[in-house]
Coordinates of C-alpha atoms and ligand atoms in Angstrom, one line a residue:
M1 CA 31.4 37.8 -10.8
D2 CA 28.2 38.5 -12.7
T3 CA 25.5 37.8 -10.2
G4 CA 22.9 38.3 -12.8
L5 CA 21.5 41.1 -10.6
K6 CA 20.1 44.1 -12.5
S7 CA 18.6 47.3 -11.1
A8 CA 15.6 47.0 -8.8
A9 CA 12.2 47.3 -10.6
K10 CA 10.4 50.5 -10.3
T11 CA 7.5 49.5 -12.6
F12 CA 6.4 46.0 -13.3
G13 CA 3.5 44.3 -15.1
I14 CA 1.6 41.5 -13.6
L15 CA -0.6 38.9 -15.4
T16 CA -2.3 35.6 -14.7
A17 CA -2.3 32.9 -17.4
G18 CA -3.6 29.4 -17.9
G19 CA -6.3 27.7 -15.9
D20 CA -7.4 29.7 -12.9
C21 CA -7.2 28.3 -9.3
P22 CA -7.9 29.2 -5.8
G23 CA -5.1 31.4 -4.4
L24 CA -4.4 33.5 -7.4
N25 CA -5.9 36.6 -5.8
A26 CA -4.0 35.8 -2.5
A27 CA -0.8 35.9 -4.5
I28 CA -1.6 39.0 -6.4
R29 CA -2.5 40.7 -3.2
S30 CA 0.8 39.7 -1.6
I31 CA 3.0 40.9 -4.4
C32 CA 1.2 44.2 -4.8
L33 CA 1.0 45.1 -1.1
A34 CA 4.7 44.5 -0.7
A35 CA 5.6 46.3 -3.9
H36 CA 3.3 49.3 -3.2
Y37 CA 3.8 49.9 0.5
R38 CA 7.3 48.6 1.1
Y39 CA 9.0 49.5 -2.2
N40 CA 6.8 52.2 -3.7
M41 CA 6.7 50.5 -7.1
T42 CA 4.2 51.2 -9.9
I43 CA 2.1 48.1 -10.7
V44 CA 0.6 47.6 -14.2
G45 CA -2.2 45.1 -14.3
I46 CA -2.3 43.2 -17.5
F47 CA -5.7 41.6 -18.2
N48 CA -6.6 38.1 -19.5
G49 CA -3.0 36.6 -19.6
F50 CA -0.6 37.3 -22.3
R51 CA -3.5 38.5 -24.5
G52 CA -3.6 41.7 -22.4
L53 CA 0.0 42.4 -23.2
I54 CA -0.4 41.7 -26.9
D55 CA -3.5 44.0 -27.0
E56 CA -2.2 46.5 -24.4
D57 CA -5.2 45.8 -22.3
V58 CA -3.7 47.2 -19.1
R59 CA -4.3 49.5 -16.1
I60 CA -2.4 50.8 -13.2
L61 CA -3.4 48.9 -10.1
K62 CA -4.2 50.8 -6.8
P63 CA -4.6 49.5 -3.3
D64 CA -8.3 49.3 -3.8
D65 CA -7.6 46.8 -6.5
F66 CA -5.5 44.5 -4.4
S67 CA -6.7 44.9 -0.9
G68 CA -9.4 42.6 0.4
I69 CA -9.0 39.8 -2.2
L70 CA -7.1 37.3 -0.1
T71 CA -10.1 34.9 0.1
S72 CA -11.7 35.5 -3.2
G73 CA -11.5 32.7 -5.9
G74 CA -10.4 33.2 -9.5
T75 CA -8.2 36.1 -10.6
I76 CA -9.1 39.9 -10.5
L77 CA -6.9 40.1 -13.7
G78 CA -8.7 37.4 -15.7
A79 CA -6.8 34.7 -17.5
S80 CA -6.4 33.1 -21.0
R81 CA -4.4 30.3 -22.5
E82 CA -2.9 32.6 -25.1
K83 CA 0.5 31.1 -26.4
P84 CA 2.4 33.9 -27.9
F85 CA 5.1 31.7 -29.4
K86 CA 2.7 29.1 -30.9
K87 CA 2.1 29.6 -34.6
D88 CA -1.6 30.0 -35.1
K89 CA -2.1 26.7 -37.0
D90 CA -5.8 27.2 -37.5
A91 CA -5.6 30.7 -39.0
A92 CA -2.6 29.5 -41.2
R93 CA -4.7 26.4 -42.3
Q94 CA -7.6 28.7 -43.3
S95 CA -5.4 31.1 -45.1
G96 CA -3.3 28.3 -46.7
F97 CA -0.1 30.0 -45.6
Y98 CA 1.5 27.4 -43.5
D99 CA 4.9 28.9 -43.4
I100 CA 4.1 32.2 -41.6
V101 CA 2.4 33.2 -38.5
V102 CA -0.9 34.4 -39.9
E103 CA -2.0 36.4 -36.9
G104 CA 0.9 38.7 -36.7
D105 CA 4.0 38.4 -34.4
K106 CA 2.4 38.0 -31.0
A107 CA 5.8 37.7 -29.2
G108 CA 6.9 40.9 -31.0
N109 CA 3.8 42.7 -29.8
I110 CA 4.6 41.6 -26.3
K111 CA 8.2 42.9 -26.5
E112 CA 7.1 46.2 -28.1
N113 CA 4.4 46.8 -25.4
Y114 CA 6.7 45.8 -22.6
R115 CA 9.1 48.6 -23.7
K116 CA 6.1 51.0 -24.6
L117 CA 4.9 50.6 -20.9
N118 CA 8.4 51.1 -19.5
L119 CA 8.2 47.9 -17.6
D120 CA 11.2 46.9 -15.7
C121 CA 9.9 43.4 -15.2
L122 CA 6.9 41.2 -16.1
V123 CA 5.5 39.0 -13.3
V124 CA 3.6 36.0 -14.5
L125 CA 1.4 33.7 -12.4
G126 CA 0.7 30.4 -14.3
G127 CA 1.3 26.8 -15.0
N128 CA 3.6 24.8 -17.2
G129 CA 2.8 26.6 -20.5
T130 CA 3.0 30.0 -18.8
H131 CA 6.5 29.2 -17.5
T132 CA 7.6 28.0 -20.9
T133 CA 6.5 31.3 -22.4
A134 CA 8.1 33.2 -19.5
H135 CA 11.4 31.5 -20.2
L136 CA 11.3 32.2 -23.9
L137 CA 10.5 35.9 -23.2
A138 CA 13.5 36.0 -20.8
Q139 CA 15.7 34.5 -23.6
E140 CA 14.4 37.4 -25.8
G141 CA 15.7 39.9 -23.3
L142 CA 12.7 40.7 -21.1
N143 CA 13.0 40.6 -17.3
V144 CA 10.6 38.0 -16.2
I145 CA 9.6 36.5 -12.8
G146 CA 7.3 33.5 -12.5
L147 CA 4.9 32.3 -9.6
P148 CA 3.8 28.7 -10.0
K149 CA 0.1 27.9 -9.7
T150 CA -2.1 25.1 -10.8
I151 CA -4.5 22.6 -9.2
D152 CA -2.6 19.9 -11.0
N153 CA 0.6 20.4 -8.9
D154 CA 2.7 19.4 -11.8
I155 CA 5.4 22.2 -12.1
V156 CA 8.9 21.1 -11.9
G157 CA 11.1 23.1 -9.5
T158 CA 8.5 23.6 -6.7
D159 CA 7.4 21.0 -4.2
R160 CA 3.8 22.2 -4.4
T161 CA 1.7 24.7 -6.3
F162 CA -1.0 26.8 -4.7
G163 CA -4.4 25.7 -5.9
F164 CA -3.6 22.0 -5.3
H165 CA -4.6 21.8 -1.6
S166 CA -7.9 23.6 -2.3
A167 CA -8.8 21.2 -5.2
L168 CA -7.6 18.3 -3.0
S169 CA -10.1 19.3 -0.3
I170 CA -12.9 19.7 -2.8
G171 CA -12.1 16.3 -4.5
T172 CA -11.8 14.6 -1.2
E173 CA -15.1 15.8 0.0
A174 CA -16.7 14.5 -3.2
V175 CA -15.1 11.0 -2.7
D176 CA -16.4 11.0 0.8
R177 CA -19.9 11.8 -0.4
L178 CA -19.8 9.1 -3.0
H179 CA -19.0 6.5 -0.5
S180 CA -22.4 6.8 1.2
T181 CA -24.5 6.6 -2.0
A182 CA -22.3 3.7 -3.4
K183 CA -22.9 1.8 -0.1
S184 CA -26.6 2.5 0.0
H185 CA -27.1 1.2 -3.5
N186 CA -24.3 -1.5 -3.7
R187 CA -22.9 0.3 -6.8
I188 CA -19.6 1.1 -8.2
M189 CA -19.1 4.8 -8.1
V190 CA -16.5 6.3 -10.6
I191 CA -15.4 9.9 -10.0
E192 CA -13.2 11.8 -12.5
L193 CA -10.9 14.5 -11.1
M194 CA -8.9 17.0 -13.0
G195 CA -5.3 16.3 -14.1
H196 CA -5.0 15.8 -17.8
K197 CA -1.3 14.8 -17.9
T198 CA -0.6 13.9 -14.2
G199 CA -2.5 12.2 -11.5
W200 CA -1.5 14.1 -8.3
L201 CA -5.1 15.2 -7.5
A202 CA -6.6 11.7 -8.1
L203 CA -3.8 10.0 -6.2
Y204 CA -4.0 12.3 -3.1
A205 CA -7.8 12.7 -3.1
G206 CA -8.1 8.9 -3.5
V207 CA -5.9 8.1 -0.5
A208 CA -7.5 11.0 1.5
G209 CA -11.0 9.7 0.6
G210 CA -10.3 6.0 0.9
G211 CA -10.9 5.2 -2.7
D212 CA -10.8 1.5 -3.5
V213 CA -9.3 2.0 -6.9
I214 CA -7.1 4.9 -8.1
L215 CA -6.2 5.4 -11.7
I216 CA -3.6 7.9 -12.9
P217 CA -2.1 8.7 -16.3
E218 CA 1.4 7.6 -15.0
I219 CA 0.1 4.0 -14.6
P220 CA -1.9 2.7 -17.6
Y221 CA -4.6 0.4 -16.1
N222 CA -5.7 -3.2 -16.8
I223 CA -9.5 -3.4 -16.6
K224 CA -9.2 -7.1 -15.7
V225 CA -7.2 -6.3 -12.6
I226 CA -9.8 -3.7 -11.6
G227 CA -12.5 -6.2 -12.1
K228 CA -10.8 -8.8 -9.9
H229 CA -10.3 -6.3 -7.2
I230 CA -13.9 -5.3 -7.2
E231 CA -15.1 -8.9 -7.2
E232 CA -12.8 -9.7 -4.3
R233 CA -14.5 -6.9 -2.3
V234 CA -17.9 -8.4 -3.1
R235 CA -16.7 -11.7 -1.8
N236 CA -15.6 -9.9 1.4
R237 CA -19.1 -8.5 1.8
K238 CA -18.2 -5.0 0.3
G239 CA -20.9 -4.8 -2.4
F240 CA -19.8 -1.3 -3.4
S241 CA -16.5 0.4 -4.6
V242 CA -15.3 4.0 -5.2
V243 CA -13.1 4.4 -8.2
V244 CA -11.1 7.7 -8.4
V245 CA -9.9 8.5 -11.8
A246 CA -7.7 11.3 -13.2
E247 CA -9.1 12.8 -16.4
G248 CA -5.8 11.8 -18.2
A249 CA -5.9 8.1 -17.0
L250 CA -5.7 5.5 -19.8
S251 CA -6.0 1.8 -20.3
V252 CA -3.0 -0.4 -21.3
E253 CA -4.6 -0.7 -24.7
E254 CA -4.9 3.0 -25.1
A255 CA -1.4 3.5 -24.0
G256 CA -0.3 1.4 -27.0
M257 CA -2.2 3.7 -29.5
D258 CA -0.8 6.6 -31.4
K259 CA -2.5 10.0 -31.0
K260 CA -4.9 9.5 -34.0
E261 CA -6.0 6.0 -32.9
R262 CA -6.5 7.4 -29.4
K263 CA -8.6 10.3 -30.6
K264 CA -10.8 7.9 -32.7
Y265 CA -11.1 5.5 -29.7
R266 CA -12.3 8.2 -27.5
E267 CA -14.8 9.8 -30.0
Q268 CA -17.8 7.8 -28.7
M269 CA -17.0 8.6 -24.9
P270 CA -14.5 11.4 -24.5
A271 CA -14.9 11.7 -20.7
T272 CA -12.5 9.3 -19.0
G273 CA -14.8 8.8 -16.0
Y274 CA -17.7 7.6 -18.2
R275 CA -15.3 5.3 -20.3
V276 CA -13.9 3.7 -17.2
A277 CA -17.4 3.3 -15.7
R278 CA -18.6 1.5 -18.9
E279 CA -15.5 -0.7 -18.9
I280 CA -16.1 -1.7 -15.3
E281 CA -19.8 -2.4 -15.8
E282 CA -18.9 -4.6 -18.8
E283 CA -16.1 -6.4 -16.9
T284 CA -18.0 -7.0 -13.6
G285 CA -21.8 -6.8 -14.6
M286 CA -22.2 -4.6 -11.6
E287 CA -24.3 -1.3 -11.7
T288 CA -21.8 1.5 -12.2
R289 CA -22.3 5.3 -12.2
A290 CA -19.8 8.1 -13.1
T291 CA -19.4 11.6 -11.7
I292 CA -17.2 14.2 -13.6
L293 CA -16.2 16.7 -10.8
G294 CA -14.8 19.2 -13.4
Y295 CA -14.5 22.9 -12.8
V296 CA -15.7 23.0 -9.2
Q297 CA -12.1 21.8 -8.3
R298 CA -10.8 25.2 -9.8
G299 CA -13.3 27.5 -8.1
G300 CA -14.0 29.2 -4.8
V301 CA -12.3 30.3 -1.7
P302 CA -8.6 29.1 -1.3
S303 CA -7.8 26.7 1.6
A304 CA -5.7 28.2 4.4
S305 CA -2.7 26.3 3.2
D306 CA -3.0 27.7 -0.3
R307 CA -3.4 31.2 1.1
V308 CA -0.2 30.8 3.1
L309 CA 1.7 29.4 0.1
A310 CA 0.4 32.1 -2.3
T311 CA 1.1 34.9 0.1
S312 CA 4.6 33.6 0.7
L313 CA 5.4 33.2 -3.0
G314 CA 4.1 36.7 -3.6
A315 CA 6.3 38.2 -0.9
Q316 CA 9.3 36.3 -2.4
A317 CA 8.5 37.7 -5.9
A318 CA 8.5 41.2 -4.5
E319 CA 12.0 40.5 -3.0
L320 CA 13.2 39.4 -6.4
L321 CA 11.9 42.5 -8.0
V322 CA 13.6 44.8 -5.5
R323 CA 16.9 42.9 -5.8
G324 CA 16.7 42.9 -9.6
E325 CA 16.9 39.1 -9.6
Y326 CA 15.0 38.3 -12.9
G327 CA 14.6 35.1 -15.0
R328 CA 13.5 33.1 -12.0
M329 CA 10.4 31.3 -10.7
T330 CA 9.5 31.5 -7.0
A331 CA 9.3 28.1 -5.4
L332 CA 8.6 26.1 -2.3
V333 CA 11.6 23.9 -1.7
G334 CA 11.4 21.7 1.3
D335 CA 10.2 23.9 4.1
S336 CA 11.5 27.2 2.6
I337 CA 10.5 29.7 0.0
G338 CA 13.2 30.4 -2.6
S339 CA 13.4 30.6 -6.4
V340 CA 14.8 28.6 -9.3
E341 CA 15.9 29.5 -12.9
L342 CA 13.0 29.8 -15.4
S343 CA 14.8 27.0 -17.4
V344 CA 13.9 24.6 -14.6
P345 CA 10.1 24.3 -15.2
A346 CA 10.1 25.4 -18.8
G347 CA 8.9 22.8 -21.2
K348 CA 8.5 20.2 -18.6
I349 CA 5.7 18.4 -16.5
K350 CA 6.2 17.0 -13.1
S351 CA 4.8 13.5 -13.3
I352 CA 4.3 11.1 -10.3
P353 CA 7.5 9.0 -10.2
Q354 CA 6.7 5.2 -10.1
D355 CA 8.4 4.8 -6.7
H356 CA 6.6 7.9 -5.1
Y357 CA 5.7 7.2 -1.5
M358 CA 2.0 7.9 -2.1
I359 CA 1.7 5.1 -4.5
G360 CA 3.3 2.8 -1.9
T361 CA 0.9 4.3 0.6
A362 CA -2.2 3.5 -1.5
K363 CA -1.0 0.0 -2.1
A364 CA -0.3 -0.5 1.6
V365 CA -3.9 0.1 2.5
G366 CA -5.1 -2.3 -0.2
T367 CA -6.0 0.2 -2.9
C368 CA -6.0 -1.1 -6.4
I369 CA -4.0 1.1 -8.8
G370 CA -4.9 -0.7 -11.9
I371 CA -2.0 -3.1 -12.3
Ligands
F6P1 O1 -4.3 23.0 -15.8 C1 -5.3 22.9 -14.9 C2 -6.6 22.3 -15.5 O2 -7.6 22.5 -14.6 C3 -6.4 20.9 -15.9 O3 -6.5 20.0 -14.8 C4 -7.6 20.7 -16.8 O4 -7.4 19.5 -17.6 C5 -7.4 21.9 -17.6 O5 -6.9 22.9 -16.8 C6 -8.8 22.4 -18.3 O6 -8.4 23.5 -19.1 P1 -9.4 24.6 -19.5 O7 -9.7 25.5 -18.3 O8 -8.8 25.4 -20.7 O9 -10.7 23.9 -19.9

């Protein structure tokens, strides 16, 4: 029976792609410590995501590179959102040649440099887009192993991604702090958290921080329902409210628009937090302020939980390397660390199911979810 096992990796490349997050360096450290000291592998560091493999911007990593980085934020390898399989539409538009990839064959460069560097495997740490690229490279014959990371926690195939818990702590602290100033001024405070396609961060930080309203992309909101909820609070002597909004949240009206209409609608006020604040102020007549938490959610020291998950996934990746088990993404499944086929996360996004227990929990404690 073909177990799909190939020979153990002796030399592998490692890169980090997509948005950075706390825990990336913890994962890099874990894979490299295990590969170097337990399995005597050669580690090729690839800089700035897939761009480093396209441009051959690489260097052998030594213990000095990957020791002592457990608690540091960001990634020692740098990251980019380079999408090797995406035709460069802008360059093509400028040149007028729509039917060819104007900027050369990036995926071809990757395959060529993978072989030139004598890699036995390419280890990629990234989010949805990265794992889609990883799957396509595996289909082109490269040995690839993925590690799921993102503060958005929206990767299919793993119960959680490192980066999420750190960002959740940061977001929750911000919600806590906004409560005191909202109460002092009898204001409505709107805070926008990251999550452009899914609302995991907003939902969890909203519940953890006791948000009065939580708005997520999965549930288009009705501003009148929000207004009634806030006015009910005023009647119950709560002259303030904290509204936690995912950056991808949208109104029922916007949900009915096509991409072009939505782009035009958002031109005046692109930031969701500011748009929701304006809508609430117009609906209730109450003084409303907005905070866009932004990139602080992606920075700094990883939480203990993210360090443990990142280190465990890194150790799992090293095991896959030595077993020659490629074409897989390491994953947290229930209470164990394992791996799934790269086809599982590729091209997908893990949205919050309408019947997810956290939505029920929020509603149970009287939180308005916009409908
Ligand atoms: O994917 C993680 C993420 O932080 C999203 O939550 C956010 O919308 C996006 O990255 C921002 O992308 P960039 O770093 O390219 O501005």
